[in-house]
Each structure stands twice: as structure tokens, then as C-alpha cells.
Amino acid sequence: MKNRYDIVVVGAGPGGSMAAKVAAMGGLDVLLVEKRQEIGSPIRCAEGVSKKGLKKFLPQIKKEWISCEVEGARIYSPDGTMVEMAEEMAGSEVGYVLERKIFDRDLATLSGDAGADVYAKTNVTDLVLKDGVVKGVKGKHLGRSFEVECNLVIGADGTESKIGRMGGIDTTLKPIDIESGVEYIMTDIEVNDLCNFYLGNDIAPGGYAWMFPKGDNMANIGLAVLGKYLIKKNVKRPIDYLNKFVKEHYKDGKIVSVVFGGIPVSRPIKTISNGIMLVGDAARFTDPITGGGILKAMESGIMAGETAIDAIEAEDFSENELKKYEDKWRPTIGMKNERNYLIKEFFINLSDEKLNDLARSINEVKIKEMSVTGLIAMLIEKNPKTLENLSEILLKYL
Amino acid sequence: MIYVDRYKCGYCGTCVAVCPEAAIDLLETFIDINDNMCKACDICVKICPIGALVDEE
Ligand SMILES: Cc1cc2nc3c(=O)[nH]c(=O)nc-3n(C[C@H](O)[C@H](O)[C@H](O)COP(=O)(O)OP(=O)(O)OC[C@H]3O[C@@H](n4cnc5c(N)ncnc54)[C@H](O)[C@@H]3O)c2cc1C
């Protein structure tokens, strides 16, 4: 490890690795550090991504990254009414279920190939600040203290998001803005090539349960509950909800892995301060409806990497210069997340009966547009009166 | 004081994200709570997906 870098990227998830890759390709001296001893492990994810979305950032998809391809999705309302979204033509896969242990490590490798220095088991514990300006980072590498000089830090440190807090950005999530998730990777499961979603206030209040196929007879089966429903006294925990769900739907499955994790579902926050940019989960970029954050981490990582190149060129690391990063994400990721936050707020307040009614209104139709907005547009078309508020939200963000 | 049941804890860091005092750190498989900073608001206890954190008064 050198004593000085142009930028230090903290966290080697998809966000940090893309930021490091782009910055290194732009000629910057980049250090990418990951506190875990194994990048990508243990996973905290259900591993679903859209095929088109992934190809946008990585034209060359390696087969080792993919556990399984999926052709569409099924959504089950509380009484089991099923809504299917699938491509017209069989065999046209729209999504991947990844193998993130390999995917995350390969992304970090790509940043290394681009010239970044990469170190695992290297934890950033402090920022070195002088008069509120970033001068470097301190941390531990294999237990030994180190200090590195730099003018720019990219906080890609995931849900924990401590780099932001060290730099004066309050990234603390309130219980209404985080989902608490738990998942089993199970075998002996009958799978289809669809992602399955289960809604209901007794299944996963304020969230949903999922079953994503992961190959032959294997699946990621999990759920997430909105924090708001966990803070009352004597409530069930996400693990209790999952055990009940598995007992009802997949009781013969065998549990080969257990996964835990928090998923931010907040409105966009501030993501810059002098010498600091936050990307991915650290910036709370996960989609408030789906909880998907892999692609948003990658997209924001690229944006931050590009902004870093400009900042180094201009020798300006001020918050004002880094506004370029916010200018990139606000109209794209920010706009969608703002809209989806409002849509989520609408849906989590619906009773089970209402969800059943809505599902029944569209369970006979073919939904061609494979997206949350496609689904919602269809719901509005069939229920214009009851979903008036929702269509207003959608129109506002067209 | 908040106590971590290490046999339950899945070291996912959800508690770290919600701590208003930034009193919690996740180091590999180890959740570290700084008792001097902790105000025992119990949000971490409640948000934990498996109930690995316990407030022992
Ligand atoms: C149960 C669950 C299911 C999910 N399912 C999906 C899904 O199906 N599809 C989807 O798109 N998204 C899903 N997500 C969200 C997705 O996992 C995240 O959005 C994504 O991993 C964010 O990438 P990132 O690079 O921002 O952060 P992360 O992947 O979390 O990476 C952050 C890294 O930073 C490291 N780090 C933290 N602090 C430090 C430090 N101080 N020093 C050094 N390193 C540090 C961490 O160890 C970690 O490796 C799910 C999340 C959960 C919890």
C-alpha cells in the first residue's frame, strides 16, 4: 500500500468496485479497501437483477456470475391470487439471479485490472480531517494500523454507511426507512423460472416475501419487514415471519445458508460533503419498492468515479465541485426513488382485502411491460377511481 | 447495556445503520457496541432480524 492516493474507495461491493474501476481507468491513483477477509461473503442479498440493467454496465456477462435466468415474475396477493408478468415469448429471459460471491469478487478484480490497488481485510476506521477538509483515512490492515493521504474518499460502505457520518452527513436510517431482512438458501425446492413475490400484512408487514430460483431445486427464500412494524412491543421478528412462511410454502426444503441484512427504503439523502461522495447503499439508493440496489450501486459508483476524475483534474474537492455528482444522480436514480418512495407509502397502507381486490382486477390480463411501473399502470387502468392518488403520483413524475 | 448474543448474531450491520449515536461497529463477525456512546434507545434491539441484541437493564 502506498502512502498517498488520489482517492480512497471504502467498501468493495458493486458500488465501490465500479467507482474504483472508472476512476482508475480515468488515470487516477486509486485505493479500494474492503474490511471483510473475503469480498462478497457472506452475502446479504436475494441476488435478483434485470438482464438489460446489468448489460448496460457490463457488456460482457460471465456465466459464473449467473445462478439462474428468469423469464418473468409472479406476485401473490394475501389470499393467493396470482398476477403473472412474463415476456410473451417463452425463452426470452428478463432477469438473472446472480451468484454474488463470485460476482462481487470479479467486480473488484475488474477495478484491479484497471489499475486500482485492492486490499481485503482492511478496515477504514477514521477520516483524517483538517479544518473540515479530508486529508486521508486511517484504518487497520490485517490488524496493523495504517494511514493514507488522499483528498477524496468515496464511501461505498453499504447499509452501515459510517463514512458519511464521519464526514458530517447524517445517514442514520429511521425505522420507517429500513427493511429488516432474512433469507434462507434452500434446496429440495420445486422451482420455476420466475421470481415469486408474496404480499400480505401477516406475511411481511410493510415488505414482501420472495422466492428466487437459484438453479436446480434451489432457491433464495426470504422476506423483509419494514422497521416501523418492529418497534412496537412484543412483535414477531423477521425470522419468525420467515419460519412461518417456509412452513406454509416450502416445508420440505433444506436450509443450506442463512442470510441477514437491512435494506434502506428512504427518500434520497444528501450524498456529498467536502472531499466525500457516498454511493450505493451508503447513499441509500436502494429502490424503496423492490429493495433492489445492486444496479443502483453500480450506476452511482460510475457517476462518483467520473466526478472524481473531474475533481482531481480541477484540483477542487469542495462540496461545490462534487455537486456534479448530485447533478448526475438526482434526475436519474433520485427521481425514480423519490417516486417509488411515494408509491411504496401508498401500498404499505393497504389492507389485505384491498390488495386482494387489486390483484383480482388484473389477474386475468397479460402484463407486457415487465416493470413496477408497467404493473402499476395496469392497476390504474383497471381501478381508476380507487387509485386516483396513485395516478397523481405517477403523473407528477412522468 | 445492550448485550449481543453471538450465537444468534448474523453480523449483517442492520443495527449499525439505525443507531442514532453511531455507537455500533461491525468488524467481520463481531458487533461492537461502545457503551459510552450508547444511550440505550433500543432501536437496534428492535430492528435486528433475529433478536440477537438484548437490552439488559
Ligand atoms: C436480504 C436482502 C436481499 C436483497 N435482495 C436484492 C436483490 O434481489 N436485488 C438487488 O438488486 N438488491 C438486493 N438487495 C440490496 C443489495 O444487496 C445492495 O443494494 C447492494 O449490495 C449494494 O451494494 P453496495 O456496493 O452499495 O454495498 P455492499 O454490497 O453492502 O458493499 C459494502 C461493502 O463495504 C464494506 N465496508 C463497510 N464498512 C467498511 C469500512 N469501514 N472499511 C472497509 N470496508 C467497509 C462492507 O464489508 C461491504 O463489503 C438485498 C439486500 C438484502 C439485505
PDB file of N, CA, C and O in Angstrom, chain A residues 169-232:
ATOM      1  N   ILE A 169     -22.264  13.767   7.287  1.00  0.00           N
ATOM      2  CA  ILE A 169     -23.557  13.539   6.628  1.00  0.00           C
ATOM      3  C   ILE A 169     -24.337  12.556   7.491  1.00  0.00           C
ATOM      4  O   ILE A 169     -23.853  11.458   7.771  1.00  0.00           O
ATOM      5  N   ASP A 170     -25.516  12.949   7.921  1.00  0.00           N
ATOM      6  CA  ASP A 170     -26.280  12.052   8.791  1.00  0.00           C
ATOM      7  C   ASP A 170     -26.994  11.001   7.951  1.00  0.00           C
ATOM      8  O   ASP A 170     -27.996  11.272   7.312  1.00  0.00           O
ATOM      9  N   THR A 171     -26.458   9.799   7.962  1.00  0.00           N
ATOM     10  CA  THR A 171     -27.039   8.730   7.151  1.00  0.00           C
ATOM     11  C   THR A 171     -27.874   7.758   7.986  1.00  0.00           C
ATOM     12  O   THR A 171     -28.324   6.729   7.481  1.00  0.00           O
ATOM     13  N   THR A 172     -28.060   8.087   9.272  1.00  0.00           N
ATOM     14  CA  THR A 172     -28.822   7.190  10.150  1.00  0.00           C
ATOM     15  C   THR A 172     -30.211   6.930   9.570  1.00  0.00           C
ATOM     16  O   THR A 172     -30.900   7.867   9.174  1.00  0.00           O
ATOM     17  N   LEU A 173     -30.597   5.671   9.507  1.00  0.00           N
ATOM     18  CA  LEU A 173     -31.930   5.338   8.991  1.00  0.00           C
ATOM     19  C   LEU A 173     -32.924   5.221  10.138  1.00  0.00           C
ATOM     20  O   LEU A 173     -32.654   4.550  11.135  1.00  0.00           O
ATOM     21  N   LYS A 174     -34.067   5.857   9.974  1.00  0.00           N
ATOM     22  CA  LYS A 174     -35.137   5.709  10.966  1.00  0.00           C
ATOM     23  C   LYS A 174     -35.862   4.391  10.675  1.00  0.00           C
ATOM     24  O   LYS A 174     -35.870   3.928   9.530  1.00  0.00           O
ATOM     25  N   PRO A 175     -36.493   3.815  11.707  1.00  0.00           N
ATOM     26  CA  PRO A 175     -37.183   2.534  11.486  1.00  0.00           C
ATOM     27  C   PRO A 175     -38.208   2.567  10.344  1.00  0.00           C
ATOM     28  O   PRO A 175     -38.473   1.529   9.742  1.00  0.00           O
ATOM     29  N   ILE A 176     -38.763   3.727  10.023  1.00  0.00           N
ATOM     30  CA  ILE A 176     -39.716   3.755   8.901  1.00  0.00           C
ATOM     31  C   ILE A 176     -39.005   3.677   7.560  1.00  0.00           C
ATOM     32  O   ILE A 176     -39.645   3.510   6.530  1.00  0.00           O
ATOM     33  N   ASP A 177     -37.684   3.819   7.567  1.00  0.00           N
ATOM     34  CA  ASP A 177     -36.934   3.888   6.310  1.00  0.00           C
ATOM     35  C   ASP A 177     -35.977   2.728   6.099  1.00  0.00           C
ATOM     36  O   ASP A 177     -35.047   2.804   5.287  1.00  0.00           O
ATOM     37  N   ILE A 178     -36.171   1.637   6.831  1.00  0.00           N
ATOM     38  CA  ILE A 178     -35.305   0.469   6.620  1.00  0.00           C
ATOM     39  C   ILE A 178     -36.133  -0.810   6.744  1.00  0.00           C
ATOM     40  O   ILE A 178     -37.040  -0.900   7.574  1.00  0.00           O
ATOM     41  N   GLU A 179     -35.832  -1.754   5.867  1.00  0.00           N
ATOM     42  CA  GLU A 179     -36.449  -3.078   5.944  1.00  0.00           C
ATOM     43  C   GLU A 179     -35.440  -3.998   6.613  1.00  0.00           C
ATOM     44  O   GLU A 179     -34.246  -3.967   6.305  1.00  0.00           O
ATOM     45  N   SER A 180     -35.925  -4.821   7.517  1.00  0.00           N
ATOM     46  CA  SER A 180     -35.072  -5.798   8.184  1.00  0.00           C
ATOM     47  C   SER A 180     -35.325  -7.147   7.520  1.00  0.00           C
ATOM     48  O   SER A 180     -36.445  -7.649   7.542  1.00  0.00           O
ATOM     49  N   GLY A 181     -34.268  -7.701   6.906  1.00  0.00           N
ATOM     50  CA  GLY A 181     -34.475  -8.864   6.045  1.00  0.00           C
ATOM     51  C   GLY A 181     -33.774 -10.118   6.527  1.00  0.00           C
ATOM     52  O   GLY A 181     -32.752 -10.069   7.220  1.00  0.00           O
ATOM     53  N   VAL A 182     -34.357 -11.251   6.170  1.00  0.00           N
ATOM     54  CA  VAL A 182     -33.739 -12.539   6.465  1.00  0.00           C
ATOM     55  C   VAL A 182     -34.128 -13.512   5.350  1.00  0.00           C
ATOM     56  O   VAL A 182     -35.206 -13.425   4.777  1.00  0.00           O
ATOM     57  N   GLU A 183     -33.195 -14.387   5.029  1.00  0.00           N
ATOM     58  CA  GLU A 183     -33.401 -15.277   3.878  1.00  0.00           C
ATOM     59  C   GLU A 183     -32.738 -16.626   4.138  1.00  0.00           C
ATOM     60  O   GLU A 183     -31.697 -16.681   4.784  1.00  0.00           O
ATOM     61  N   TYR A 184     -33.362 -17.663   3.635  1.00  0.00           N
ATOM     62  CA  TYR A 184     -32.712 -18.970   3.621  1.00  0.00           C
ATOM     63  C   TYR A 184     -32.385 -19.314   2.182  1.00  0.00           C
ATOM     64  O   TYR A 184     -33.201 -19.083   1.292  1.00  0.00           O
ATOM     65  N   ILE A 185     -31.219 -19.883   1.967  1.00  0.00           N
ATOM     66  CA  ILE A 185     -30.979 -20.515   0.675  1.00  0.00           C
ATOM     67  C   ILE A 185     -31.362 -21.975   0.893  1.00  0.00           C
ATOM     68  O   ILE A 185     -30.842 -22.625   1.801  1.00  0.00           O
ATOM     69  N   MET A 186     -32.338 -22.430   0.101  1.00  0.00           N
ATOM     70  CA  MET A 186     -32.899 -23.756   0.368  1.00  0.00           C
ATOM     71  C   MET A 186     -32.745 -24.686  -0.823  1.00  0.00           C
ATOM     72  O   MET A 186     -32.780 -24.260  -1.973  1.00  0.00           O
ATOM     73  N   THR A 187     -32.583 -25.958  -0.526  1.00  0.00           N
ATOM     74  CA  THR A 187     -32.576 -26.978  -1.577  1.00  0.00           C
ATOM     75  C   THR A 187     -33.815 -27.849  -1.406  1.00  0.00           C
ATOM     76  O   THR A 187     -34.560 -27.695  -0.441  1.00  0.00           O
ATOM     77  N   ASP A 188     -33.999 -28.775  -2.345  1.00  0.00           N
ATOM     78  CA  ASP A 188     -35.206 -29.611  -2.354  1.00  0.00           C
ATOM     79  C   ASP A 188     -36.456 -28.760  -2.510  1.00  0.00           C
ATOM     80  O   ASP A 188     -37.483 -29.001  -1.872  1.00  0.00           O
ATOM     81  N   ILE A 189     -36.337 -27.736  -3.340  1.00  0.00           N
ATOM     82  CA  ILE A 189     -37.442 -26.824  -3.596  1.00  0.00           C
ATOM     83  C   ILE A 189     -37.847 -26.989  -5.049  1.00  0.00           C
ATOM     84  O   ILE A 189     -36.991 -27.040  -5.929  1.00  0.00           O
ATOM     85  N   GLU A 190     -39.139 -27.048  -5.284  1.00  0.00           N
ATOM     86  CA  GLU A 190     -39.593 -27.099  -6.666  1.00  0.00           C
ATOM     87  C   GLU A 190     -39.569 -25.685  -7.223  1.00  0.00           C
ATOM     88  O   GLU A 190     -40.252 -24.807  -6.706  1.00  0.00           O
ATOM     89  N   VAL A 191     -38.743 -25.454  -8.240  1.00  0.00           N
ATOM     90  CA  VAL A 191     -38.630 -24.084  -8.748  1.00  0.00           C
ATOM     91  C   VAL A 191     -39.181 -23.968 -10.168  1.00  0.00           C
ATOM     92  O   VAL A 191     -39.249 -24.938 -10.914  1.00  0.00           O
ATOM     93  N   ASN A 192     -39.602 -22.749 -10.517  1.00  0.00           N
ATOM     94  CA  ASN A 192     -39.941 -22.432 -11.894  1.00  0.00           C
ATOM     95  C   ASN A 192     -38.927 -21.370 -12.345  1.00  0.00           C
ATOM     96  O   ASN A 192     -38.107 -20.927 -11.550  1.00  0.00           O
ATOM     97  N   ASP A 193     -38.999 -20.949 -13.605  1.00  0.00           N
ATOM     98  CA  ASP A 193     -38.021 -19.918 -13.986  1.00  0.00           C
ATOM     99  C   ASP A 193     -38.636 -18.523 -13.880  1.00  0.00           C
ATOM    100  O   ASP A 193     -38.561 -17.705 -14.776  1.00  0.00           O
ATOM    101  N   LEU A 194     -39.252 -18.287 -12.733  1.00  0.00           N
ATOM    102  CA  LEU A 194     -39.870 -16.995 -12.441  1.00  0.00           C
ATOM    103  C   LEU A 194     -39.458 -16.555 -11.042  1.00  0.00           C
ATOM    104  O   LEU A 194     -39.209 -17.395 -10.178  1.00  0.00           O
ATOM    105  N   CYS A 195     -39.411 -15.240 -10.833  1.00  0.00           N
ATOM    106  CA  CYS A 195     -39.233 -14.732  -9.477  1.00  0.00           C
ATOM    107  C   CYS A 195     -40.611 -14.595  -8.847  1.00  0.00           C
ATOM    108  O   CYS A 195     -41.542 -14.118  -9.486  1.00  0.00           O
ATOM    109  N   ASN A 196     -40.752 -15.068  -7.623  1.00  0.00           N
ATOM    110  CA  ASN A 196     -42.059 -15.079  -6.964  1.00  0.00           C
ATOM    111  C   ASN A 196     -42.087 -14.128  -5.778  1.00  0.00           C
ATOM    112  O   ASN A 196     -41.159 -14.129  -4.959  1.00  0.00           O
ATOM    113  N   PHE A 197     -43.144 -13.325  -5.714  1.00  0.00           N
ATOM    114  CA  PHE A 197     -43.290 -12.327  -4.642  1.00  0.00           C
ATOM    115  C   PHE A 197     -44.600 -12.572  -3.906  1.00  0.00           C
ATOM    116  O   PHE A 197     -45.629 -12.811  -4.538  1.00  0.00           O
ATOM    117  N   TYR A 198     -44.570 -12.499  -2.592  1.00  0.00           N
ATOM    118  CA  TYR A 198     -45.762 -12.746  -1.780  1.00  0.00           C
ATOM    119  C   TYR A 198     -46.043 -11.532  -0.903  1.00  0.00           C
ATOM    120  O   TYR A 198     -45.176 -11.110  -0.135  1.00  0.00           O
ATOM    121  N   LEU A 199     -47.254 -10.988  -1.041  1.00  0.00           N
ATOM    122  CA  LEU A 199     -47.617  -9.800  -0.273  1.00  0.00           C
ATOM    123  C   LEU A 199     -48.610 -10.147   0.824  1.00  0.00           C
ATOM    124  O   LEU A 199     -49.411 -11.068   0.670  1.00  0.00           O
ATOM    125  N   GLY A 200     -48.586  -9.377   1.898  1.00  0.00           N
ATOM    126  CA  GLY A 200     -49.592  -9.571   2.935  1.00  0.00           C
ATOM    127  C   GLY A 200     -49.118  -9.065   4.279  1.00  0.00           C
ATOM    128  O   GLY A 200     -47.936  -9.200   4.609  1.00  0.00           O
ATOM    129  N   ASN A 201     -50.046  -8.494   5.025  1.00  0.00           N
ATOM    130  CA  ASN A 201     -49.676  -7.936   6.333  1.00  0.00           C
ATOM    131  C   ASN A 201     -49.347  -9.015   7.362  1.00  0.00           C
ATOM    132  O   ASN A 201     -48.703  -8.724   8.366  1.00  0.00           O
ATOM    133  N   ASP A 202     -49.776 -10.252   7.110  1.00  0.00           N
ATOM    134  CA  ASP A 202     -49.364 -11.337   8.012  1.00  0.00           C
ATOM    135  C   ASP A 202     -48.120 -12.054   7.495  1.00  0.00           C
ATOM    136  O   ASP A 202     -47.516 -12.856   8.197  1.00  0.00           O
ATOM    137  N   ILE A 203     -47.779 -11.793   6.231  1.00  0.00           N
ATOM    138  CA  ILE A 203     -46.611 -12.460   5.645  1.00  0.00           C
ATOM    139  C   ILE A 203     -45.346 -11.644   5.913  1.00  0.00           C
ATOM    140  O   ILE A 203     -44.362 -12.160   6.442  1.00  0.00           O
ATOM    141  N   ALA A 204     -45.411 -10.363   5.572  1.00  0.00           N
ATOM    142  CA  ALA A 204     -44.254  -9.484   5.766  1.00  0.00           C
ATOM    143  C   ALA A 204     -44.760  -8.039   5.788  1.00  0.00           C
ATOM    144  O   ALA A 204     -44.794  -7.389   4.750  1.00  0.00           O
ATOM    145  N   PRO A 205     -45.165  -7.551   6.967  1.00  0.00           N
ATOM    146  CA  PRO A 205     -45.757  -6.216   7.026  1.00  0.00           C
ATOM    147  C   PRO A 205     -44.813  -5.129   6.503  1.00  0.00           C
ATOM    148  O   PRO A 205     -43.653  -5.068   6.898  1.00  0.00           O
ATOM    149  N   GLY A 206     -45.329  -4.329   5.564  1.00  0.00           N
ATOM    150  CA  GLY A 206     -44.528  -3.229   5.011  1.00  0.00           C
ATOM    151  C   GLY A 206     -43.440  -3.693   4.068  1.00  0.00           C
ATOM    152  O   GLY A 206     -42.626  -2.884   3.622  1.00  0.00           O
ATOM    153  N   GLY A 207     -43.416  -5.000   3.778  1.00  0.00           N
ATOM    154  CA  GLY A 207     -42.394  -5.528   2.867  1.00  0.00           C
ATOM    155  C   GLY A 207     -43.014  -6.628   2.020  1.00  0.00           C
ATOM    156  O   GLY A 207     -44.192  -6.574   1.692  1.00  0.00           O
ATOM    157  N   TYR A 208     -42.227  -7.632   1.684  1.00  0.00           N
ATOM    158  CA  TYR A 208     -42.791  -8.784   0.979  1.00  0.00           C
ATOM    159  C   TYR A 208     -41.881  -9.986   1.190  1.00  0.00           C
ATOM    160  O   TYR A 208     -40.746  -9.847   1.660  1.00  0.00           O
ATOM    161  N   ALA A 209     -42.418 -11.152   0.854  1.00  0.00           N
ATOM    162  CA  ALA A 209     -41.582 -12.357   0.872  1.00  0.00           C
ATOM    163  C   ALA A 209     -41.240 -12.698  -0.570  1.00  0.00           C
ATOM    164  O   ALA A 209     -41.956 -12.318  -1.488  1.00  0.00           O
ATOM    165  N   TRP A 210     -40.107 -13.367  -0.781  1.00  0.00           N
ATOM    166  CA  TRP A 210     -39.703 -13.714  -2.139  1.00  0.00           C
ATOM    167  C   TRP A 210     -39.204 -15.143  -2.228  1.00  0.00           C
ATOM    168  O   TRP A 210     -38.764 -15.720  -1.231  1.00  0.00           O
ATOM    169  N   MET A 211     -39.315 -15.677  -3.431  1.00  0.00           N
ATOM    170  CA  MET A 211     -38.666 -16.943  -3.754  1.00  0.00           C
ATOM    171  C   MET A 211     -38.043 -16.754  -5.127  1.00  0.00           C
ATOM    172  O   MET A 211     -38.737 -16.613  -6.115  1.00  0.00           O
ATOM    173  N   PHE A 212     -36.716 -16.670  -5.152  1.00  0.00           N
ATOM    174  CA  PHE A 212     -35.992 -16.518  -6.414  1.00  0.00           C
ATOM    175  C   PHE A 212     -35.257 -17.822  -6.687  1.00  0.00           C
ATOM    176  O   PHE A 212     -34.464 -18.271  -5.852  1.00  0.00           O
ATOM    177  N   PRO A 213     -35.494 -18.429  -7.845  1.00  0.00           N
ATOM    178  CA  PRO A 213     -34.821 -19.696  -8.135  1.00  0.00           C
ATOM    179  C   PRO A 213     -33.312 -19.486  -8.270  1.00  0.00           C
ATOM    180  O   PRO A 213     -32.865 -18.443  -8.736  1.00  0.00           O
ATOM    181  N   LYS A 214     -32.574 -20.473  -7.816  1.00  0.00           N
ATOM    182  CA  LYS A 214     -31.121 -20.345  -7.890  1.00  0.00           C
ATOM    183  C   LYS A 214     -30.509 -21.543  -8.606  1.00  0.00           C
ATOM    184  O   LYS A 214     -29.335 -21.840  -8.438  1.00  0.00           O
ATOM    185  N   GLY A 215     -31.324 -22.228  -9.392  1.00  0.00           N
ATOM    186  CA  GLY A 215     -30.819 -23.392 -10.117  1.00  0.00           C
ATOM    187  C   GLY A 215     -31.683 -24.591  -9.792  1.00  0.00           C
ATOM    188  O   GLY A 215     -32.800 -24.446  -9.297  1.00  0.00           O
ATOM    189  N   ASP A 216     -31.145 -25.765 -10.074  1.00  0.00           N
ATOM    190  CA  ASP A 216     -31.919 -26.987  -9.879  1.00  0.00           C
ATOM    191  C   ASP A 216     -32.354 -27.157  -8.430  1.00  0.00           C
ATOM    192  O   ASP A 216     -31.513 -27.334  -7.552  1.00  0.00           O
ATOM    193  N   ASN A 217     -33.657 -27.120  -8.207  1.00  0.00           N
ATOM    194  CA  ASN A 217     -34.210 -27.384  -6.875  1.00  0.00           C
ATOM    195  C   ASN A 217     -33.667 -26.494  -5.770  1.00  0.00           C
ATOM    196  O   ASN A 217     -33.697 -26.848  -4.607  1.00  0.00           O
ATOM    197  N   MET A 218     -33.106 -25.331  -6.171  1.00  0.00           N
ATOM    198  CA  MET A 218     -32.531 -24.460  -5.155  1.00  0.00           C
ATOM    199  C   MET A 218     -33.116 -23.064  -5.301  1.00  0.00           C
ATOM    200  O   MET A 218     -33.423 -22.627  -6.405  1.00  0.00           O
ATOM    201  N   ALA A 219     -33.295 -22.368  -4.173  1.00  0.00           N
ATOM    202  CA  ALA A 219     -33.879 -21.032  -4.257  1.00  0.00           C
ATOM    203  C   ALA A 219     -33.466 -20.164  -3.077  1.00  0.00           C
ATOM    204  O   ALA A 219     -33.138 -20.668  -1.998  1.00  0.00           O
ATOM    205  N   ASN A 220     -33.476 -18.851  -3.311  1.00  0.00           N
ATOM    206  CA  ASN A 220     -33.353 -17.872  -2.233  1.00  0.00           C
ATOM    207  C   ASN A 220     -34.763 -17.564  -1.751  1.00  0.00           C
ATOM    208  O   ASN A 220     -35.580 -17.057  -2.508  1.00  0.00           O
ATOM    209  N   ILE A 221     -35.045 -17.900  -0.519  1.00  0.00           N
ATOM    210  CA  ILE A 221     -36.385 -17.690   0.023  1.00  0.00           C
ATOM    211  C   ILE A 221     -36.270 -16.802   1.243  1.00  0.00           C
ATOM    212  O   ILE A 221     -35.619 -17.167   2.230  1.00  0.00           O
ATOM    213  N   GLY A 222     -36.838 -15.618   1.145  1.00  0.00           N
ATOM    214  CA  GLY A 222     -36.663 -14.697   2.264  1.00  0.00           C
ATOM    215  C   GLY A 222     -37.769 -13.693   2.346  1.00  0.00           C
ATOM    216  O   GLY A 222     -38.742 -13.738   1.586  1.00  0.00           O
ATOM    217  N   LEU A 223     -37.627 -12.786   3.286  1.00  0.00           N
ATOM    218  CA  LEU A 223     -38.595 -11.695   3.402  1.00  0.00           C
ATOM    219  C   LEU A 223     -37.982 -10.535   4.163  1.00  0.00           C
ATOM    220  O   LEU A 223     -36.960 -10.677   4.833  1.00  0.00           O
ATOM    221  N   ALA A 224     -38.647  -9.395   4.023  1.00  0.00           N
ATOM    222  CA  ALA A 224     -38.198  -8.219   4.753  1.00  0.00           C
ATOM    223  C   ALA A 224     -39.415  -7.516   5.339  1.00  0.00           C
ATOM    224  O   ALA A 224     -40.470  -7.459   4.727  1.00  0.00           O
ATOM    225  N   VAL A 225     -39.241  -7.019   6.555  1.00  0.00           N
ATOM    226  CA  VAL A 225     -40.315  -6.343   7.278  1.00  0.00           C
ATOM    227  C   VAL A 225     -39.877  -4.902   7.525  1.00  0.00           C
ATOM    228  O   VAL A 225     -38.732  -4.654   7.921  1.00  0.00           O
ATOM    229  N   LEU A 226     -40.786  -3.959   7.279  1.00  0.00           N
ATOM    230  CA  LEU A 226     -40.454  -2.554   7.498  1.00  0.00           C
ATOM    231  C   LEU A 226     -40.236  -2.291   8.990  1.00  0.00           C
ATOM    232  O   LEU A 226     -41.027  -2.737   9.824  1.00  0.00           O
ATOM    233  N   GLY A 227     -39.158  -1.562   9.306  1.00  0.00           N
ATOM    234  CA  GLY A 227     -38.781  -1.310  10.692  1.00  0.00           C
ATOM    235  C   GLY A 227     -39.904  -0.766  11.551  1.00  0.00           C
ATOM    236  O   GLY A 227     -40.024  -1.099  12.730  1.00  0.00           O
ATOM    237  N   LYS A 228     -40.732   0.050  10.925  1.00  0.00           N
ATOM    238  CA  LYS A 228     -41.884   0.630  11.622  1.00  0.00           C
ATOM    239  C   LYS A 228     -42.738  -0.422  12.330  1.00  0.00           C
ATOM    240  O   LYS A 228     -43.315  -0.165  13.384  1.00  0.00           O
ATOM    241  N   TYR A 229     -42.814  -1.622  11.753  1.00  0.00           N
ATOM    242  CA  TYR A 229     -43.647  -2.673  12.342  1.00  0.00           C
ATOM    243  C   TYR A 229     -42.884  -3.521  13.353  1.00  0.00           C
ATOM    244  O   TYR A 229     -43.420  -4.490  13.877  1.00  0.00           O
ATOM    245  N   LEU A 230     -41.623  -3.164  13.584  1.00  0.00           N
ATOM    246  CA  LEU A 230     -40.828  -3.962  14.522  1.00  0.00           C
ATOM    247  C   LEU A 230     -40.591  -3.235  15.837  1.00  0.00           C
ATOM    248  O   LEU A 230     -40.075  -3.812  16.788  1.00  0.00           O
ATOM    249  N   ILE A 231     -40.945  -1.939  15.861  1.00  0.00           N
ATOM    250  CA  ILE A 231     -40.584  -1.183  17.067  1.00  0.00           C
ATOM    251  C   ILE A 231     -41.632  -1.260  18.165  1.00  0.00           C
ATOM    252  O   ILE A 231     -41.380  -0.881  19.288  1.00  0.00           O
ATOM    253  N   LYS A 232     -42.810  -1.782  17.820  1.00  0.00           N
ATOM    254  CA  LYS A 232     -43.821  -1.931  18.878  1.00  0.00           C
ATOM    255  C   LYS A 232     -43.404  -3.063  19.816  1.00  0.00           C
ATOM    256  O   LYS A 232     -42.566  -3.886  19.477  1.00  0.00           O
TER     257      LYS A 232
END
